[in-house]
């Protein structure tokens, strides 16, 4: 937490400066909420990308840049987290979150506290993530949520991972073709990624409610598909892919990222935040909303992300 607090003032955000430290075994990484350099330089801080802010939240930045697998890791954050970060944290397999007590006294939390209670904490409970409030100086910890011993979240649509002998353009096309036959017209993402030993894998992810939620109960499924304000419990396939690769310690290979349709604005900003420069799109006619198309035009014109 000390690491996060030391860098929080360096956040480029003018009003809400937030920092996070991700740690596991023998490594740690700290990030603030910030604009990816390409977006800041080419588009600027004051423009939205489609209907999404151009920033990456500190918690999500930690996951996207984690040097090793995030599965089982812990996170310290200066502020209570938003539902989108909660989804990313859950998908990245993070198991414990510590929140600085001062974050609960800020204006930002007073305005957004409801999202934290109604969504962020519910997401953590489903994913089996422990959430604690921390007083550093007093060395005091208070439990906000603790998951039952040995709890394993259900997983009815895991991100698929398969071994590859080699990665090239032909193999990529073949893998996409096969996946299109399996997933039909559903929205999904596919990518090639490497583990730390250099082994290559092909991964595919469908849109799905965030980790721990299932679509097997029709009533719950309907609930999950209904957004609460500007947030929903659905994790879009590009985000799922980014977070699940981080969870498994896999590095996505540049040039080998596919989405069956134009991703949402937020998915595209996260792709940029993850350092990707190119995406292959299955069907340019399809997009969840018009904002995604607008985001594509902005990022493509600025030369930040290439679309094939
Ligand atoms: Zn957030």
Tab-separated table of N, CA and C in Angstrom, residues 30-145:
chain	number	residue	atom	x	y	z
A	30	UNK	N	3.372	-1.286	-9.481
A	30	UNK	CA	2.466	-0.203	-9.098
A	30	UNK	C	2.116	0.645	-10.309
A	31	UNK	N	0.870	1.078	-10.377
A	31	UNK	CA	0.409	1.915	-11.491
A	31	UNK	C	-0.585	2.959	-10.979
A	32	UNK	N	-0.672	4.080	-11.699
A	32	UNK	CA	-1.718	5.058	-11.423
A	32	UNK	C	-2.747	4.976	-12.546
A	33	UNK	N	-3.895	5.638	-12.373
A	33	UNK	CA	-4.830	5.755	-13.504
A	33	UNK	C	-4.240	6.777	-14.478
A	34	UNK	N	-4.182	6.437	-15.724
A	34	UNK	CA	-3.490	7.272	-16.704
A	34	UNK	C	-3.981	7.003	-18.127
A	35	UNK	N	-3.583	7.894	-19.019
A	35	UNK	CA	-3.861	7.683	-20.434
A	35	UNK	C	-2.736	6.833	-21.024
A	36	UNK	N	-3.051	5.839	-21.866
A	36	UNK	CA	-1.963	5.174	-22.589
A	36	UNK	C	-1.224	6.249	-23.406
A	37	UNK	N	0.134	6.230	-23.447
A	37	UNK	CA	0.889	7.294	-24.099
A	37	UNK	C	0.393	7.610	-25.517
A	38	UNK	N	0.064	6.601	-26.307
A	38	UNK	CA	-0.368	6.848	-27.695
A	38	UNK	C	-1.655	7.672	-27.721
A	39	UNK	N	-2.589	7.380	-26.824
A	39	UNK	CA	-3.864	8.119	-26.789
A	39	UNK	C	-3.619	9.548	-26.312
A	40	UNK	N	-2.790	9.702	-25.285
A	40	UNK	CA	-2.507	11.037	-24.763
A	40	UNK	C	-1.852	11.914	-25.837
A	41	UNK	N	-0.915	11.319	-26.577
A	41	UNK	CA	-0.140	12.080	-27.562
A	41	UNK	C	-0.955	12.373	-28.828
A	42	UNK	N	-1.638	11.379	-29.360
A	42	UNK	CA	-2.291	11.533	-30.671
A	42	UNK	C	-3.710	12.095	-30.570
A	43	UNK	N	-4.411	11.801	-29.495
A	43	UNK	CA	-5.820	12.221	-29.411
A	43	UNK	C	-6.024	13.256	-28.314
A	44	UNK	N	-5.273	13.143	-27.246
A	44	UNK	CA	-5.374	14.122	-26.159
A	44	UNK	C	-6.198	13.622	-24.998
A	45	UNK	N	-6.097	14.369	-23.886
A	45	UNK	CA	-6.755	13.932	-22.652
A	45	UNK	C	-8.221	14.307	-22.601
A	46	UNK	N	-8.618	15.302	-23.373
A	46	UNK	CA	-9.965	15.831	-23.174
A	46	UNK	C	-11.014	15.192	-24.073
A	47	UNK	N	-10.591	14.252	-24.936
A	47	UNK	CA	-11.565	13.616	-25.841
A	47	UNK	C	-11.896	12.211	-25.364
A	48	UNK	N	-13.172	11.848	-25.554
A	48	UNK	CA	-13.553	10.463	-25.298
A	48	UNK	C	-13.161	9.615	-26.502
A	49	UNK	N	-12.970	8.326	-26.284
A	49	UNK	CA	-12.762	7.393	-27.395
A	49	UNK	C	-14.091	6.659	-27.532
A	50	UNK	N	-14.848	6.978	-28.583
A	50	UNK	CA	-16.227	6.482	-28.636
A	50	UNK	C	-16.948	7.023	-27.422
A	51	UNK	N	-17.570	6.134	-26.625
A	51	UNK	CA	-18.226	6.613	-25.406
A	51	UNK	C	-17.428	6.238	-24.159
A	52	UNK	N	-16.151	5.924	-24.360
A	52	UNK	CA	-15.321	5.516	-23.230
A	52	UNK	C	-14.298	6.591	-22.920
A	53	UNK	N	-13.938	6.720	-21.661
A	53	UNK	CA	-12.833	7.610	-21.316
A	53	UNK	C	-11.563	7.013	-21.924
A	54	UNK	N	-10.593	7.858	-22.232
A	54	UNK	CA	-9.344	7.362	-22.810
A	54	UNK	C	-8.370	6.830	-21.781
A	55	UNK	N	-8.757	6.872	-20.498
A	55	UNK	CA	-7.835	6.440	-19.440
A	55	UNK	C	-7.978	4.950	-19.135
A	56	UNK	N	-6.928	4.421	-18.560
A	56	UNK	CA	-6.967	3.062	-18.005
A	56	UNK	C	-6.865	3.221	-16.495
A	57	UNK	N	-7.806	2.627	-15.769
A	57	UNK	CA	-7.769	2.715	-14.307
A	57	UNK	C	-6.540	1.977	-13.760
A	58	UNK	N	-6.070	2.430	-12.604
A	58	UNK	CA	-4.826	1.906	-12.022
A	58	UNK	C	-4.860	0.384	-11.827
A	59	UNK	N	-6.002	-0.126	-11.326
A	59	UNK	CA	-6.119	-1.555	-11.040
A	59	UNK	C	-5.988	-2.370	-12.324
A	60	UNK	N	-6.673	-1.872	-13.382
A	60	UNK	CA	-6.649	-2.568	-14.665
A	60	UNK	C	-5.267	-2.451	-15.311
A	61	UNK	N	-4.614	-1.285	-15.163
A	61	UNK	CA	-3.262	-1.100	-15.709
A	61	UNK	C	-2.294	-2.106	-15.087
A	62	UNK	N	-2.438	-2.343	-13.780
A	62	UNK	CA	-1.576	-3.331	-13.110
A	62	UNK	C	-1.734	-4.707	-13.754
A	63	UNK	N	-2.979	-5.080	-14.039
A	63	UNK	CA	-3.227	-6.396	-14.629
A	63	UNK	C	-2.634	-6.452	-16.043
A	64	UNK	N	-2.882	-5.410	-16.826
A	64	UNK	CA	-2.429	-5.420	-18.226
A	64	UNK	C	-0.910	-5.452	-18.341
A	65	UNK	N	-0.209	-4.940	-17.335
A	65	UNK	CA	1.256	-4.872	-17.412
A	65	UNK	C	1.944	-5.844	-16.455
A	66	UNK	N	1.185	-6.734	-15.848
A	66	UNK	CA	1.776	-7.650	-14.860
A	66	UNK	C	2.907	-8.460	-15.494
A	67	UNK	N	4.066	-8.544	-14.833
A	67	UNK	CA	5.203	-9.269	-15.413
A	67	UNK	C	5.016	-10.789	-15.368
A	68	UNK	N	4.208	-11.279	-14.440
A	68	UNK	CA	3.969	-12.728	-14.327
A	68	UNK	C	2.477	-12.972	-14.101
A	69	UNK	N	2.107	-14.258	-14.004
A	69	UNK	CA	0.690	-14.620	-13.867
A	69	UNK	C	0.032	-13.915	-12.685
A	70	UNK	N	-1.161	-13.344	-12.921
A	70	UNK	CA	-1.882	-12.633	-11.864
A	70	UNK	C	-2.801	-13.551	-11.054
A	71	UNK	N	-2.982	-14.790	-11.490
A	71	UNK	CA	-3.835	-15.736	-10.766
A	71	UNK	C	-3.342	-15.896	-9.335
A	72	UNK	N	-4.204	-15.635	-8.359
A	72	UNK	CA	-3.837	-15.783	-6.948
A	72	UNK	C	-3.136	-14.578	-6.356
A	73	UNK	N	-2.931	-13.520	-7.149
A	73	UNK	CA	-2.209	-12.335	-6.658
A	73	UNK	C	-3.104	-11.478	-5.752
A	74	UNK	N	-2.502	-10.454	-5.128
A	74	UNK	CA	-3.227	-9.507	-4.271
A	74	UNK	C	-3.029	-8.094	-4.781
A	75	UNK	N	-3.944	-7.216	-4.378
A	75	UNK	CA	-3.941	-5.859	-4.911
A	75	UNK	C	-4.187	-4.876	-3.769
A	76	UNK	N	-3.367	-3.810	-3.720
A	76	UNK	CA	-3.629	-2.702	-2.803
A	76	UNK	C	-4.094	-1.519	-3.638
A	77	UNK	N	-5.168	-0.849	-3.238
A	77	UNK	CA	-5.672	0.288	-4.011
A	77	UNK	C	-5.932	1.456	-3.058
A	78	UNK	N	-5.645	2.671	-3.544
A	78	UNK	CA	-5.847	3.849	-2.694
A	78	UNK	C	-7.326	4.184	-2.521
A	79	UNK	N	-8.189	3.634	-3.404
A	79	UNK	CA	-9.612	3.997	-3.412
A	79	UNK	C	-10.478	2.768	-3.684
A	80	UNK	N	-11.733	2.800	-3.238
A	80	UNK	CA	-12.659	1.722	-3.619
A	80	UNK	C	-12.780	1.665	-5.140
A	81	UNK	N	-12.890	0.473	-5.682
A	81	UNK	CA	-12.798	0.271	-7.133
A	81	UNK	C	-14.161	0.271	-7.812
A	82	UNK	N	-14.145	0.627	-9.112
A	82	UNK	CA	-15.387	0.688	-9.892
A	82	UNK	C	-15.765	-0.723	-10.375
A	83	UNK	N	-17.023	-0.922	-10.808
A	83	UNK	CA	-17.459	-2.253	-11.256
A	83	UNK	C	-16.650	-2.796	-12.438
A	84	UNK	N	-16.222	-1.936	-13.350
A	84	UNK	CA	-15.437	-2.443	-14.488
A	84	UNK	C	-14.109	-3.018	-14.019
A	85	UNK	N	-13.471	-2.336	-13.083
A	85	UNK	CA	-12.215	-2.873	-12.538
A	85	UNK	C	-12.494	-4.149	-11.745
A	86	UNK	N	-13.619	-4.176	-11.024
A	86	UNK	CA	-13.974	-5.392	-10.274
A	86	UNK	C	-14.051	-6.582	-11.223
A	87	UNK	N	-14.660	-6.365	-12.388
A	87	UNK	CA	-14.769	-7.458	-13.366
A	87	UNK	C	-13.390	-7.883	-13.848
A	88	UNK	N	-12.530	-6.901	-14.137
A	88	UNK	CA	-11.188	-7.229	-14.620
A	88	UNK	C	-10.375	-7.959	-13.553
A	89	UNK	N	-10.506	-7.497	-12.306
A	89	UNK	CA	-9.782	-8.117	-11.187
A	89	UNK	C	-10.237	-9.572	-11.019
A	90	UNK	N	-11.555	-9.777	-11.129
A	90	UNK	CA	-12.104	-11.130	-10.989
A	90	UNK	C	-11.600	-12.030	-12.118
A	91	UNK	N	-11.640	-11.524	-13.337
A	91	UNK	CA	-11.205	-12.336	-14.491
A	91	UNK	C	-9.707	-12.620	-14.439
A	92	UNK	N	-8.959	-11.702	-13.809
A	92	UNK	CA	-7.506	-11.884	-13.713
A	92	UNK	C	-7.133	-12.830	-12.571
A	93	UNK	N	-8.138	-13.335	-11.856
A	93	UNK	CA	-7.886	-14.340	-10.821
A	93	UNK	C	-7.252	-13.795	-9.555
A	94	UNK	N	-7.351	-12.469	-9.341
A	94	UNK	CA	-6.814	-11.857	-8.125
A	94	UNK	C	-7.698	-12.271	-6.948
A	95	UNK	N	-7.080	-12.610	-5.816
A	95	UNK	CA	-7.856	-13.222	-4.731
A	95	UNK	C	-8.068	-12.322	-3.517
A	96	UNK	N	-7.241	-11.270	-3.378
A	96	UNK	CA	-7.348	-10.416	-2.193
A	96	UNK	C	-7.177	-8.954	-2.580
A	97	UNK	N	-8.019	-8.080	-2.029
A	97	UNK	CA	-7.904	-6.647	-2.299
A	97	UNK	C	-7.857	-5.889	-0.962
A	98	UNK	N	-6.857	-5.010	-0.821
A	98	UNK	CA	-6.768	-4.135	0.346
A	98	UNK	C	-7.033	-2.699	-0.106
A	99	UNK	N	-7.921	-2.007	0.603
A	99	UNK	CA	-8.275	-0.635	0.236
A	99	UNK	C	-7.842	0.320	1.334
A	100	UNK	N	-7.189	1.403	0.954
A	100	UNK	CA	-6.772	2.390	1.952
A	100	UNK	C	-8.023	3.050	2.551
A	101	UNK	N	-8.066	3.158	3.868
A	101	UNK	CA	-9.276	3.675	4.534
A	101	UNK	C	-9.599	5.098	4.081
A	102	UNK	N	-8.551	5.858	3.710
A	102	UNK	CA	-8.793	7.252	3.330
A	102	UNK	C	-9.642	7.367	2.070
A	103	UNK	N	-9.574	6.339	1.222
A	103	UNK	CA	-10.344	6.348	-0.025
A	103	UNK	C	-11.841	6.442	0.226
A	104	UNK	N	-12.276	5.963	1.418
A	104	UNK	CA	-13.707	5.956	1.726
A	104	UNK	C	-14.217	7.337	2.156
A	105	UNK	N	-13.278	8.250	2.422
A	105	UNK	CA	-13.682	9.586	2.872
A	105	UNK	C	-13.703	10.602	1.743
A	106	UNK	N	-13.253	10.185	0.553
A	106	UNK	CA	-13.144	11.163	-0.540
A	106	UNK	C	-14.495	11.424	-1.186
A	107	UNK	N	-14.583	12.597	-1.803
A	107	UNK	CA	-15.777	13.011	-2.543
A	107	UNK	C	-16.195	11.998	-3.590
A	108	UNK	N	-15.169	11.508	-4.298
A	108	UNK	CA	-15.405	10.575	-5.388
A	108	UNK	C	-16.188	9.360	-4.895
A	109	UNK	N	-15.791	8.862	-3.719
A	109	UNK	CA	-16.474	7.689	-3.178
A	109	UNK	C	-17.884	8.050	-2.719
A	110	UNK	N	-18.046	9.256	-2.177
A	110	UNK	CA	-19.386	9.670	-1.728
A	110	UNK	C	-20.349	9.659	-2.907
A	111	UNK	N	-19.829	10.066	-4.081
A	111	UNK	CA	-20.690	10.102	-5.274
A	111	UNK	C	-20.918	8.717	-5.867
A	112	UNK	N	-19.892	7.852	-5.792
A	112	UNK	CA	-19.954	6.576	-6.496
A	112	UNK	C	-20.060	5.368	-5.578
A	113	UNK	N	-20.292	5.621	-4.296
A	113	UNK	CA	-20.308	4.539	-3.314
A	113	UNK	C	-21.323	3.452	-3.620
A	114	UNK	N	-22.430	3.868	-4.235
A	114	UNK	CA	-23.481	2.911	-4.533
A	114	UNK	C	-23.026	1.843	-5.518
A	115	UNK	N	-22.275	2.270	-6.542
A	115	UNK	CA	-21.729	1.309	-7.514
A	115	UNK	C	-20.834	0.296	-6.809
A	116	UNK	N	-20.075	0.797	-5.821
A	116	UNK	CA	-19.157	-0.079	-5.091
A	116	UNK	C	-19.939	-1.124	-4.303
A	117	UNK	N	-20.959	-0.664	-3.583
A	117	UNK	CA	-21.763	-1.581	-2.769
A	117	UNK	C	-22.573	-2.548	-3.642
A	118	UNK	N	-23.263	-1.980	-4.636
A	118	UNK	CA	-24.211	-2.778	-5.417
A	118	UNK	C	-23.567	-3.687	-6.440
A	119	UNK	N	-22.449	-3.278	-6.981
A	119	UNK	CA	-21.853	-4.087	-8.045
A	119	UNK	C	-20.464	-4.602	-7.711
A	120	UNK	N	-19.534	-3.692	-7.398
A	120	UNK	CA	-18.143	-4.121	-7.195
A	120	UNK	C	-18.048	-5.237	-6.149
A	121	UNK	N	-18.716	-5.027	-5.000
A	121	UNK	CA	-18.609	-6.028	-3.934
A	121	UNK	C	-19.347	-7.315	-4.284
A	122	UNK	N	-20.457	-7.194	-5.012
A	122	UNK	CA	-21.186	-8.405	-5.438
A	122	UNK	C	-20.324	-9.239	-6.368
A	123	UNK	N	-19.607	-8.541	-7.265
A	123	UNK	CA	-18.723	-9.237	-8.206
A	123	UNK	C	-17.622	-9.969	-7.429
A	124	UNK	N	-17.059	-9.300	-6.434
A	124	UNK	CA	-16.004	-9.923	-5.618
A	124	UNK	C	-16.534	-11.161	-4.889
A	125	UNK	N	-17.740	-11.040	-4.352
A	125	UNK	CA	-18.317	-12.166	-3.607
A	125	UNK	C	-18.489	-13.372	-4.532
A	126	UNK	N	-18.991	-13.143	-5.737
A	126	UNK	CA	-19.181	-14.253	-6.676
A	126	UNK	C	-17.860	-14.878	-7.099
A	127	UNK	N	-16.828	-14.045	-7.204
A	127	UNK	CA	-15.539	-14.552	-7.670
A	127	UNK	C	-14.672	-15.085	-6.524
A	128	UNK	N	-15.157	-14.916	-5.275
A	128	UNK	CA	-14.389	-15.407	-4.128
A	128	UNK	C	-13.181	-14.550	-3.798
A	129	UNK	N	-13.342	-13.233	-3.931
A	129	UNK	CA	-12.241	-12.303	-3.631
A	129	UNK	C	-12.465	-11.678	-2.256
A	130	UNK	N	-11.459	-11.733	-1.403
A	130	UNK	CA	-11.533	-11.092	-0.093
A	130	UNK	C	-11.249	-9.607	-0.235
A	131	UNK	N	-12.069	-8.763	0.433
A	131	UNK	CA	-11.870	-7.311	0.348
A	131	UNK	C	-11.687	-6.762	1.764
A	132	UNK	N	-10.625	-6.006	1.980
A	132	UNK	CA	-10.292	-5.507	3.311
A	132	UNK	C	-9.998	-4.011	3.290
A	133	UNK	N	-10.327	-3.354	4.405
A	133	UNK	CA	-10.039	-1.929	4.560
A	133	UNK	C	-8.809	-1.822	5.469
A	134	UNK	N	-7.885	-0.956	5.056
A	134	UNK	CA	-6.576	-0.941	5.707
A	134	UNK	C	-6.244	0.429	6.289
A	135	UNK	N	-5.824	0.453	7.577
A	135	UNK	CA	-5.259	1.660	8.200
A	135	UNK	C	-3.761	1.386	8.363
A	136	UNK	N	-2.954	2.007	7.531
A	136	UNK	CA	-1.527	1.680	7.541
A	136	UNK	C	-0.867	2.040	8.856
A	137	UNK	N	-1.064	3.295	9.259
A	137	UNK	CA	-0.333	3.773	10.451
A	137	UNK	C	-0.735	2.974	11.685
A	138	UNK	N	-2.041	2.739	11.802
A	138	UNK	CA	-2.535	2.010	12.981
A	138	UNK	C	-2.332	0.503	12.847
A	139	UNK	N	-1.864	0.071	11.669
A	139	UNK	CA	-1.687	-1.371	11.391
A	139	UNK	C	-2.985	-2.142	11.691
A	140	UNK	N	-4.087	-1.582	11.183
A	140	UNK	CA	-5.389	-2.203	11.456
A	140	UNK	C	-6.024	-2.636	10.140
A	141	UNK	N	-6.675	-3.803	10.158
A	141	UNK	CA	-7.373	-4.300	8.968
A	141	UNK	C	-8.802	-4.654	9.346
A	142	UNK	N	-9.751	-4.217	8.530
A	142	UNK	CA	-11.156	-4.538	8.782
A	142	UNK	C	-11.673	-5.323	7.576
A	143	UNK	N	-12.412	-6.383	7.827
A	143	UNK	CA	-12.940	-7.193	6.730
A	143	UNK	C	-14.191	-6.555	6.143
A	144	UNK	N	-14.190	-6.340	4.835
A	144	UNK	CA	-15.403	-5.870	4.151
A	144	UNK	C	-16.136	-7.076	3.580
A	145	UNK	N	-15.374	-7.963	2.961
A	145	UNK	CA	-15.952	-9.214	2.495
A	145	UNK	C	-14.908	-10.316	2.556
